[in-house]
JSON list of C-alpha atoms in Angstrom, two decimals:
[
{"chain": "R", "resi": 1, "resn": "MET", "atom": "CA", "xyz": [-24.05, 3.82, -6.08]},
{"chain": "R", "resi": 2, "resn": "ASP", "atom": "CA", "xyz": [-24.80, 6.54, -3.60]},
{"chain": "R", "resi": 3, "resn": "SER", "atom": "CA", "xyz": [-24.44, 10.18, -4.84]},
{"chain": "R", "resi": 4, "resn": "PHE", "atom": "CA", "xyz": [-21.12, 11.49, -3.96]},
{"chain": "R", "resi": 5, "resn": "VAL", "atom": "CA", "xyz": [-20.66, 14.85, -2.32]},
{"chain": "R", "resi": 6, "resn": "GLU", "atom": "CA", "xyz": [-17.59, 16.62, -3.45]},
{"chain": "R", "resi": 7, "resn": "VAL", "atom": "CA", "xyz": [-15.23, 18.16, -0.87]},
{"chain": "R", "resi": 8, "resn": "PRO", "atom": "CA", "xyz": [-12.78, 20.93, -1.64]},
{"chain": "R", "resi": 9, "resn": "GLY", "atom": "CA", "xyz": [-9.52, 19.37, -2.76]},
{"chain": "R", "resi": 10, "resn": "ASP", "atom": "CA", "xyz": [-11.23, 16.17, -4.17]},
{"chain": "R", "resi": 11, "resn": "LYS", "atom": "CA", "xyz": [-10.16, 16.85, -7.80]},
{"chain": "R", "resi": 12, "resn": "THR", "atom": "CA", "xyz": [-6.49, 17.39, -6.93]},
{"chain": "R", "resi": 13, "resn": "ALA", "atom": "CA", "xyz": [-6.41, 14.39, -4.66]},
{"chain": "R", "resi": 14, "resn": "SER", "atom": "CA", "xyz": [-7.96, 12.28, -7.42]},
{"chain": "R", "resi": 15, "resn": "VAL", "atom": "CA", "xyz": [-5.00, 13.16, -9.70]},
{"chain": "R", "resi": 16, "resn": "PHE", "atom": "CA", "xyz": [-2.65, 11.98, -6.99]},
{"chain": "R", "resi": 17, "resn": "ALA", "atom": "CA", "xyz": [-4.84, 8.74, -6.42]},
{"chain": "R", "resi": 18, "resn": "TYR", "atom": "CA", "xyz": [-4.76, 7.91, -10.14]},
{"chain": "R", "resi": 19, "resn": "SER", "atom": "CA", "xyz": [-1.08, 8.58, -10.33]},
{"chain": "R", "resi": 20, "resn": "ALA", "atom": "CA", "xyz": [-0.35, 6.40, -7.28]},
{"chain": "R", "resi": 21, "resn": "ALA", "atom": "CA", "xyz": [-2.45, 3.66, -8.80]},
{"chain": "R", "resi": 22, "resn": "ALA", "atom": "CA", "xyz": [-0.60, 3.66, -12.01]},
{"chain": "R", "resi": 23, "resn": "VAL", "atom": "CA", "xyz": [2.85, 3.69, -10.14]},
{"chain": "R", "resi": 24, "resn": "SER", "atom": "CA", "xyz": [1.58, 0.91, -7.95]},
{"chain": "R", "resi": 25, "resn": "VAL", "atom": "CA", "xyz": [0.71, -1.29, -10.92]},
{"chain": "R", "resi": 26, "resn": "ALA", "atom": "CA", "xyz": [4.11, -0.63, -12.40]},
{"chain": "R", "resi": 27, "resn": "GLY", "atom": "CA", "xyz": [5.56, -1.48, -8.89]},
{"chain": "R", "resi": 28, "resn": "VAL", "atom": "CA", "xyz": [3.61, -4.88, -8.87]},
{"chain": "R", "resi": 29, "resn": "LEU", "atom": "CA", "xyz": [4.68, -5.75, -12.45]},
{"chain": "R", "resi": 30, "resn": "THR", "atom": "CA", "xyz": [8.32, -4.99, -11.72]},
{"chain": "R", "resi": 31, "resn": "LEU", "atom": "CA", "xyz": [8.28, -6.90, -8.52]},
{"chain": "R", "resi": 32, "resn": "GLY", "atom": "CA", "xyz": [6.87, -9.92, -10.36]},
{"chain": "R", "resi": 33, "resn": "ALA", "atom": "CA", "xyz": [9.53, -9.59, -13.01]},
{"chain": "R", "resi": 34, "resn": "MET", "atom": "CA", "xyz": [12.12, -9.39, -10.51]},
{"chain": "R", "resi": 35, "resn": "PHE", "atom": "CA", "xyz": [11.10, -12.60, -8.83]},
{"chain": "R", "resi": 36, "resn": "ALA", "atom": "CA", "xyz": [10.49, -14.43, -12.13]},
{"chain": "R", "resi": 37, "resn": "ILE", "atom": "CA", "xyz": [13.65, -13.27, -13.91]},
{"chain": "R", "resi": 38, "resn": "GLU", "atom": "CA", "xyz": [16.21, -11.85, -11.68]},
{"chain": "R", "resi": 39, "resn": "VAL", "atom": "CA", "xyz": [15.96, -13.72, -8.43]},
{"chain": "R", "resi": 40, "resn": "PRO", "atom": "CA", "xyz": [16.49, -17.21, -10.09]},
{"chain": "R", "resi": 41, "resn": "LYS", "atom": "CA", "xyz": [19.60, -15.83, -11.91]},
{"chain": "R", "resi": 42, "resn": "GLY", "atom": "CA", "xyz": [20.90, -13.86, -8.85]},
{"chain": "R", "resi": 43, "resn": "GLY", "atom": "CA", "xyz": [20.65, -10.54, -10.66]},
{"chain": "R", "resi": 44, "resn": "PRO", "atom": "CA", "xyz": [21.26, -8.07, -11.99]},
{"chain": "R", "resi": 45, "resn": "PHE", "atom": "CA", "xyz": [18.41, -6.44, -10.10]},
{"chain": "R", "resi": 46, "resn": "VAL", "atom": "CA", "xyz": [17.18, -3.93, -12.69]},
{"chain": "R", "resi": 47, "resn": "PHE", "atom": "CA", "xyz": [13.49, -4.70, -12.09]},
{"chain": "R", "resi": 48, "resn": "GLY", "atom": "CA", "xyz": [14.14, -4.72, -8.36]},
{"chain": "R", "resi": 49, "resn": "THR", "atom": "CA", "xyz": [15.64, -1.30, -8.51]},
{"chain": "R", "resi": 50, "resn": "ILE", "atom": "CA", "xyz": [12.68, -0.01, -10.54]},
{"chain": "R", "resi": 51, "resn": "ASN", "atom": "CA", "xyz": [10.38, -1.52, -8.00]},
{"chain": "R", "resi": 52, "resn": "ASP", "atom": "CA", "xyz": [12.13, 0.23, -5.24]},
{"chain": "R", "resi": 53, "resn": "ALA", "atom": "CA", "xyz": [11.83, 3.49, -7.11]},
{"chain": "R", "resi": 54, "resn": "THR", "atom": "CA", "xyz": [8.05, 3.01, -7.65]},
{"chain": "R", "resi": 55, "resn": "GLY", "atom": "CA", "xyz": [7.75, 2.44, -3.93]},
{"chain": "R", "resi": 56, "resn": "ALA", "atom": "CA", "xyz": [9.29, 5.72, -3.21]},
{"chain": "R", "resi": 57, "resn": "VAL", "atom": "CA", "xyz": [7.19, 7.58, -5.71]},
{"chain": "R", "resi": 58, "resn": "PHE", "atom": "CA", "xyz": [3.97, 5.78, -4.51]},
{"chain": "R", "resi": 59, "resn": "ASN", "atom": "CA", "xyz": [4.58, 6.73, -0.91]},
{"chain": "R", "resi": 60, "resn": "ILE", "atom": "CA", "xyz": [4.88, 10.43, -1.90]},
{"chain": "R", "resi": 61, "resn": "LEU", "atom": "CA", "xyz": [1.85, 10.42, -4.20]},
{"chain": "R", "resi": 62, "resn": "VAL", "atom": "CA", "xyz": [-0.41, 8.78, -1.77]},
{"chain": "R", "resi": 63, "resn": "VAL", "atom": "CA", "xyz": [-0.02, 11.37, 1.07]},
{"chain": "R", "resi": 64, "resn": "PRO", "atom": "CA", "xyz": [-2.34, 14.01, -0.40]},
{"chain": "R", "resi": 65, "resn": "VAL", "atom": "CA", "xyz": [-4.98, 11.18, -0.85]},
{"chain": "R", "resi": 66, "resn": "ILE", "atom": "CA", "xyz": [-4.68, 10.09, 2.76]},
{"chain": "R", "resi": 67, "resn": "LEU", "atom": "CA", "xyz": [-5.03, 13.77, 3.91]},
{"chain": "R", "resi": 68, "resn": "GLN", "atom": "CA", "xyz": [-8.10, 14.28, 1.59]},
{"chain": "R", "resi": 69, "resn": "VAL", "atom": "CA", "xyz": [-9.84, 11.16, 2.80]},
{"chain": "R", "resi": 70, "resn": "HIS", "atom": "CA", "xyz": [-9.39, 12.03, 6.30]},
{"chain": "R", "resi": 71, "resn": "LYS", "atom": "CA", "xyz": [-11.61, 15.17, 5.62]},
{"chain": "R", "resi": 72, "resn": "ARG", "atom": "CA", "xyz": [-14.47, 12.85, 5.15]},
{"chain": "R", "resi": 73, "resn": "LEU", "atom": "CA", "xyz": [-14.05, 10.83, 8.32]},
{"chain": "R", "resi": 74, "resn": "PRO", "atom": "CA", "xyz": [-16.32, 11.38, 11.33]},
{"chain": "R", "resi": 75, "resn": "GLU", "atom": "CA", "xyz": [-14.43, 13.13, 14.22]},
{"chain": "R", "resi": 76, "resn": "SER", "atom": "CA", "xyz": [-12.93, 10.76, 16.71]},
{"chain": "R", "resi": 77, "resn": "ARG", "atom": "CA", "xyz": [-10.01, 10.51, 19.07]},
{"chain": "R", "resi": 78, "resn": "TRP", "atom": "CA", "xyz": [-8.02, 8.39, 16.67]},
{"chain": "R", "resi": 79, "resn": "ASN", "atom": "CA", "xyz": [-8.55, 10.55, 13.58]},
{"chain": "R", "resi": 80, "resn": "GLY", "atom": "CA", "xyz": [-5.60, 12.89, 13.88]},
{"chain": "R", "resi": 81, "resn": "PRO", "atom": "CA", "xyz": [-3.05, 10.50, 15.26]},
{"chain": "R", "resi": 82, "resn": "LEU", "atom": "CA", "xyz": [-3.89, 7.81, 12.74]},
{"chain": "R", "resi": 83, "resn": "LYS", "atom": "CA", "xyz": [-3.58, 10.34, 9.87]},
{"chain": "R", "resi": 84, "resn": "TRP", "atom": "CA", "xyz": [-0.13, 11.49, 11.02]},
{"chain": "R", "resi": 85, "resn": "ILE", "atom": "CA", "xyz": [1.06, 8.09, 11.81]},
{"chain": "R", "resi": 86, "resn": "THR", "atom": "CA", "xyz": [0.13, 6.89, 8.31]},
{"chain": "R", "resi": 87, "resn": "VAL", "atom": "CA", "xyz": [1.67, 10.00, 6.61]},
{"chain": "R", "resi": 88, "resn": "GLY", "atom": "CA", "xyz": [4.83, 9.38, 8.79]},
{"chain": "R", "resi": 89, "resn": "ALA", "atom": "CA", "xyz": [4.92, 5.86, 7.65]},
{"chain": "R", "resi": 90, "resn": "CYS", "atom": "CA", "xyz": [4.53, 6.91, 3.93]},
{"chain": "R", "resi": 91, "resn": "ALA", "atom": "CA", "xyz": [7.61, 9.35, 4.43]},
{"chain": "R", "resi": 92, "resn": "ALA", "atom": "CA", "xyz": [9.59, 6.70, 5.99]},
{"chain": "R", "resi": 93, "resn": "GLY", "atom": "CA", "xyz": [8.71, 4.22, 3.24]},
{"chain": "R", "resi": 94, "resn": "ALA", "atom": "CA", "xyz": [9.58, 6.81, 0.57]},
{"chain": "R", "resi": 95, "resn": "ALA", "atom": "CA", "xyz": [12.90, 7.64, 2.22]},
{"chain": "R", "resi": 96, "resn": "SER", "atom": "CA", "xyz": [13.82, 3.91, 2.74]},
{"chain": "R", "resi": 97, "resn": "SER", "atom": "CA", "xyz": [13.07, 2.99, -0.92]},
{"chain": "R", "resi": 98, "resn": "ALA", "atom": "CA", "xyz": [14.93, 6.03, -2.24]},
{"chain": "R", "resi": 99, "resn": "LEU", "atom": "CA", "xyz": [17.95, 5.29, -0.11]},
{"chain": "R", "resi": 100, "resn": "LEU", "atom": "CA", "xyz": [17.96, 1.73, -1.32]},
{"chain": "R", "resi": 101, "resn": "VAL", "atom": "CA", "xyz": [17.93, 2.85, -4.95]},
{"chain": "R", "resi": 102, "resn": "PHE", "atom": "CA", "xyz": [20.77, 5.14, -4.27]},
{"chain": "R", "resi": 103, "resn": "LYS", "atom": "CA", "xyz": [22.62, 2.36, -2.47]},
{"chain": "R", "resi": 104, "resn": "VAL", "atom": "CA", "xyz": [22.82, 4.33, 0.81]},
{"chain": "R", "resi": 105, "resn": "LEU", "atom": "CA", "xyz": [20.67, 1.69, 2.65]},
{"chain": "R", "resi": 106, "resn": "ASP", "atom": "CA", "xyz": [20.98, -2.05, 2.46]},
{"chain": "R", "resi": 107, "resn": "PHE", "atom": "CA", "xyz": [18.23, -4.21, 1.29]},
{"chain": "R", "resi": 108, "resn": "THR", "atom": "CA", "xyz": [17.28, -5.84, 4.64]},
{"chain": "R", "resi": 109, "resn": "PRO", "atom": "CA", "xyz": [16.67, -2.54, 6.75]},
{"chain": "R", "resi": 110, "resn": "SER", "atom": "CA", "xyz": [15.07, -0.96, 3.80]},
{"chain": "R", "resi": 111, "resn": "THR", "atom": "CA", "xyz": [12.74, -3.86, 3.36]},
{"chain": "R", "resi": 112, "resn": "VAL", "atom": "CA", "xyz": [11.90, -3.77, 7.10]},
{"chain": "R", "resi": 113, "resn": "VAL", "atom": "CA", "xyz": [10.94, -0.09, 6.90]},
{"chain": "R", "resi": 114, "resn": "SER", "atom": "CA", "xyz": [8.96, -0.64, 3.63]},
{"chain": "R", "resi": 115, "resn": "VAL", "atom": "CA", "xyz": [7.01, -3.48, 4.99]},
{"chain": "R", "resi": 116, "resn": "ALA", "atom": "CA", "xyz": [6.23, -1.55, 8.26]},
{"chain": "R", "resi": 117, "resn": "ALA", "atom": "CA", "xyz": [5.07, 1.41, 6.14]},
{"chain": "R", "resi": 118, "resn": "ILE", "atom": "CA", "xyz": [2.86, -0.85, 3.98]},
{"chain": "R", "resi": 119, "resn": "THR", "atom": "CA", "xyz": [1.47, -2.39, 7.14]},
{"chain": "R", "resi": 120, "resn": "VAL", "atom": "CA", "xyz": [0.49, 0.93, 8.62]},
{"chain": "R", "resi": 121, "resn": "GLN", "atom": "CA", "xyz": [-1.03, 1.89, 5.27]},
{"chain": "R", "resi": 122, "resn": "ALA", "atom": "CA", "xyz": [-3.07, -1.29, 5.16]},
{"chain": "R", "resi": 123, "resn": "ALA", "atom": "CA", "xyz": [-4.30, -0.69, 8.71]},
{"chain": "R", "resi": 124, "resn": "TRP", "atom": "CA", "xyz": [-5.24, 2.77, 7.77]},
{"chain": "R", "resi": 125, "resn": "PHE", "atom": "CA", "xyz": [-7.05, 1.60, 4.66]},
{"chain": "R", "resi": 126, "resn": "LEU", "atom": "CA", "xyz": [-9.04, -0.90, 6.69]},
{"chain": "R", "resi": 127, "resn": "VAL", "atom": "CA", "xyz": [-9.92, 1.40, 9.57]},
{"chain": "R", "resi": 128, "resn": "ALA", "atom": "CA", "xyz": [-10.70, 4.54, 7.49]},
{"chain": "R", "resi": 129, "resn": "ASN", "atom": "CA", "xyz": [-12.78, 2.76, 5.04]},
{"chain": "R", "resi": 130, "resn": "ASN", "atom": "CA", "xyz": [-14.68, 0.85, 7.76]},
{"chain": "R", "resi": 131, "resn": "ARG", "atom": "CA", "xyz": [-15.53, 4.31, 9.16]},
{"chain": "R", "resi": 132, "resn": "LEU", "atom": "CA", "xyz": [-16.51, 5.69, 5.74]},
{"chain": "R", "resi": 133, "resn": "ARG", "atom": "CA", "xyz": [-19.09, 2.96, 5.34]},
{"chain": "R", "resi": 134, "resn": "SER", "atom": "CA", "xyz": [-21.24, 4.92, 7.79]},
{"chain": "R", "resi": 135, "resn": "VAL", "atom": "CA", "xyz": [-20.64, 8.37, 6.30]},
{"chain": "R", "resi": 136, "resn": "ASP", "atom": "CA", "xyz": [-23.80, 9.66, 4.72]},
{"chain": "R", "resi": 137, "resn": "ARG", "atom": "CA", "xyz": [-23.58, 10.02, 0.91]},
{"chain": "R", "resi": 138, "resn": "TYR", "atom": "CA", "xyz": [-20.27, 8.39, 0.74]},
{"chain": "R", "resi": 139, "resn": "PRO", "atom": "CA", "xyz": [-20.34, 5.47, -1.84]},
{"chain": "R", "resi": 140, "resn": "ARG", "atom": "CA", "xyz": [-20.61, 2.28, 0.17]},
{"chain": "R", "resi": 141, "resn": "GLU", "atom": "CA", "xyz": [-19.01, 0.22, -2.65]},
{"chain": "R", "resi": 142, "resn": "LEU", "atom": "CA", "xyz": [-15.92, 2.57, -2.46]},
{"chain": "R", "resi": 143, "resn": "ALA", "atom": "CA", "xyz": [-15.68, 1.99, 1.19]},
{"chain": "R", "resi": 144, "resn": "GLN", "atom": "CA", "xyz": [-15.96, -1.66, 0.76]},
{"chain": "R", "resi": 145, "resn": "LEU", "atom": "CA", "xyz": [-13.20, -1.57, -1.84]},
{"chain": "R", "resi": 146, "resn": "GLY", "atom": "CA", "xyz": [-10.97, 0.19, 0.55]},
{"chain": "R", "resi": 147, "resn": "ARG", "atom": "CA", "xyz": [-11.70, -2.26, 3.35]},
{"chain": "R", "resi": 148, "resn": "PHE", "atom": "CA", "xyz": [-10.72, -5.07, 0.91]},
{"chain": "R", "resi": 149, "resn": "ILE", "atom": "CA", "xyz": [-7.50, -3.37, 0.01]},
{"chain": "R", "resi": 150, "resn": "GLY", "atom": "CA", "xyz": [-6.40, -2.97, 3.72]},
{"chain": "R", "resi": 151, "resn": "GLY", "atom": "CA", "xyz": [-7.66, -6.40, 4.64]},
{"chain": "R", "resi": 152, "resn": "ALA", "atom": "CA", "xyz": [-5.99, -8.20, 1.68]},
{"chain": "R", "resi": 153, "resn": "LEU", "atom": "CA", "xyz": [-2.65, -6.50, 2.47]},
{"chain": "R", "resi": 154, "resn": "LEU", "atom": "CA", "xyz": [-2.95, -7.33, 6.18]},
{"chain": "R", "resi": 155, "resn": "VAL", "atom": "CA", "xyz": [-3.45, -11.04, 5.21]},
{"chain": "R", "resi": 156, "resn": "GLY", "atom": "CA", "xyz": [-1.05, -11.20, 2.27]},
{"chain": "R", "resi": 157, "resn": "LEU", "atom": "CA", "xyz": [2.04, -9.65, 4.08]},
{"chain": "R", "resi": 158, "resn": "PRO", "atom": "CA", "xyz": [2.30, -12.21, 6.98]},
{"chain": "R", "resi": 159, "resn": "VAL", "atom": "CA", "xyz": [1.57, -15.10, 4.55]},
{"chain": "R", "resi": 160, "resn": "ALA", "atom": "CA", "xyz": [4.44, -13.92, 2.17]},
{"chain": "R", "resi": 161, "resn": "GLY", "atom": "CA", "xyz": [6.70, -13.50, 5.22]},
{"chain": "R", "resi": 162, "resn": "LEU", "atom": "CA", "xyz": [5.79, -16.91, 6.53]},
{"chain": "R", "resi": 163, "resn": "GLY", "atom": "CA", "xyz": [6.63, -18.44, 3.11]},
{"chain": "R", "resi": 164, "resn": "TYR", "atom": "CA", "xyz": [10.07, -16.69, 3.23]},
{"chain": "R", "resi": 165, "resn": "LEU", "atom": "CA", "xyz": [10.82, -17.98, 6.87]},
{"chain": "R", "resi": 166, "resn": "ILE", "atom": "CA", "xyz": [9.46, -21.58, 6.74]},
{"chain": "R", "resi": 167, "resn": "PRO", "atom": "CA", "xyz": [12.03, -24.32, 6.37]},
{"chain": "R", "resi": 168, "resn": "GLY", "atom": "CA", "xyz": [11.44, -27.00, 3.72]},
{"chain": "R", "resi": 169, "resn": "PRO", "atom": "CA", "xyz": [11.57, -27.52, 0.10]},
{"chain": "R", "resi": 170, "resn": "GLU", "atom": "CA", "xyz": [11.95, -24.48, -2.19]},
{"chain": "R", "resi": 171, "resn": "TRP", "atom": "CA", "xyz": [8.59, -25.30, -3.87]},
{"chain": "R", "resi": 172, "resn": "LEU", "atom": "CA", "xyz": [6.72, -24.96, -0.60]},
{"chain": "R", "resi": 173, "resn": "LYS", "atom": "CA", "xyz": [8.42, -21.74, 0.35]},
{"chain": "R", "resi": 174, "resn": "TYR", "atom": "CA", "xyz": [7.59, -20.20, -3.12]},
{"chain": "R", "resi": 175, "resn": "ALA", "atom": "CA", "xyz": [3.95, -21.52, -3.01]},
{"chain": "R", "resi": 176, "resn": "VAL", "atom": "CA", "xyz": [3.36, -19.89, 0.47]},
{"chain": "R", "resi": 177, "resn": "MET", "atom": "CA", "xyz": [5.13, -16.74, -0.55]},
{"chain": "R", "resi": 178, "resn": "GLY", "atom": "CA", "xyz": [3.12, -16.69, -3.94]},
{"chain": "R", "resi": 179, "resn": "ALA", "atom": "CA", "xyz": [-0.20, -16.93, -2.05]},
{"chain": "R", "resi": 180, "resn": "GLY", "atom": "CA", "xyz": [0.77, -13.83, 0.08]},
{"chain": "R", "resi": 181, "resn": "PHE", "atom": "CA", "xyz": [2.06, -12.04, -2.93]},
{"chain": "R", "resi": 182, "resn": "VAL", "atom": "CA", "xyz": [-1.22, -12.67, -4.94]},
{"chain": "R", "resi": 183, "resn": "ALA", "atom": "CA", "xyz": [-3.28, -11.39, -1.94]},
{"chain": "R", "resi": 184, "resn": "GLY", "atom": "CA", "xyz": [-1.08, -8.34, -1.53]},
{"chain": "R", "resi": 185, "resn": "SER", "atom": "CA", "xyz": [-0.74, -7.75, -5.31]},
{"chain": "R", "resi": 186, "resn": "ALA", "atom": "CA", "xyz": [-4.60, -7.94, -5.63]},
{"chain": "R", "resi": 187, "resn": "SER", "atom": "CA", "xyz": [-5.00, -5.32, -3.04]},
{"chain": "R", "resi": 188, "resn": "TRP", "atom": "CA", "xyz": [-2.39, -3.03, -4.63]},
{"chain": "R", "resi": 189, "resn": "VAL", "atom": "CA", "xyz": [-3.94, -3.45, -8.15]},
{"chain": "R", "resi": 190, "resn": "ALA", "atom": "CA", "xyz": [-7.39, -2.76, -6.60]}
]
């Protein structure tokens, strides 16, 4: 691995990154539990509520990480706008998830906002880490992992959505949605 040059704020951002990762794993596990246990029974959606809460917390925890990573990116026209679009998407995702937990917002609009936020974050992961591959003394393997995370989410989300929308037997819907969830979950766990 290349030698890593520390930038002021890295240690603080790493605490947020590891915290976001732990919350993300809890979110993936509760999402899986919701679909395995609660969806077939029609509720109650305790795991679903926990998943929504972890989504809100994750979106808050990841903002300092995004801001720190952007300090390493080479200057370009898209740097500033992409950073603030992504931070705005995180804020919208956090608010949407929190409003769903407190039953202020219904499931469908909250899900639309959350999926849009995740899509923006995935695009940021892919674009930022693609640029980080060319940054001197930035670990190439870490940039490759970031590209995988963004790419897997950008593939997994539409596949899961397609599984939800396609007509046909339930087993087919669940198989296609499952493939999308596997890709998305793999990226979140990574």
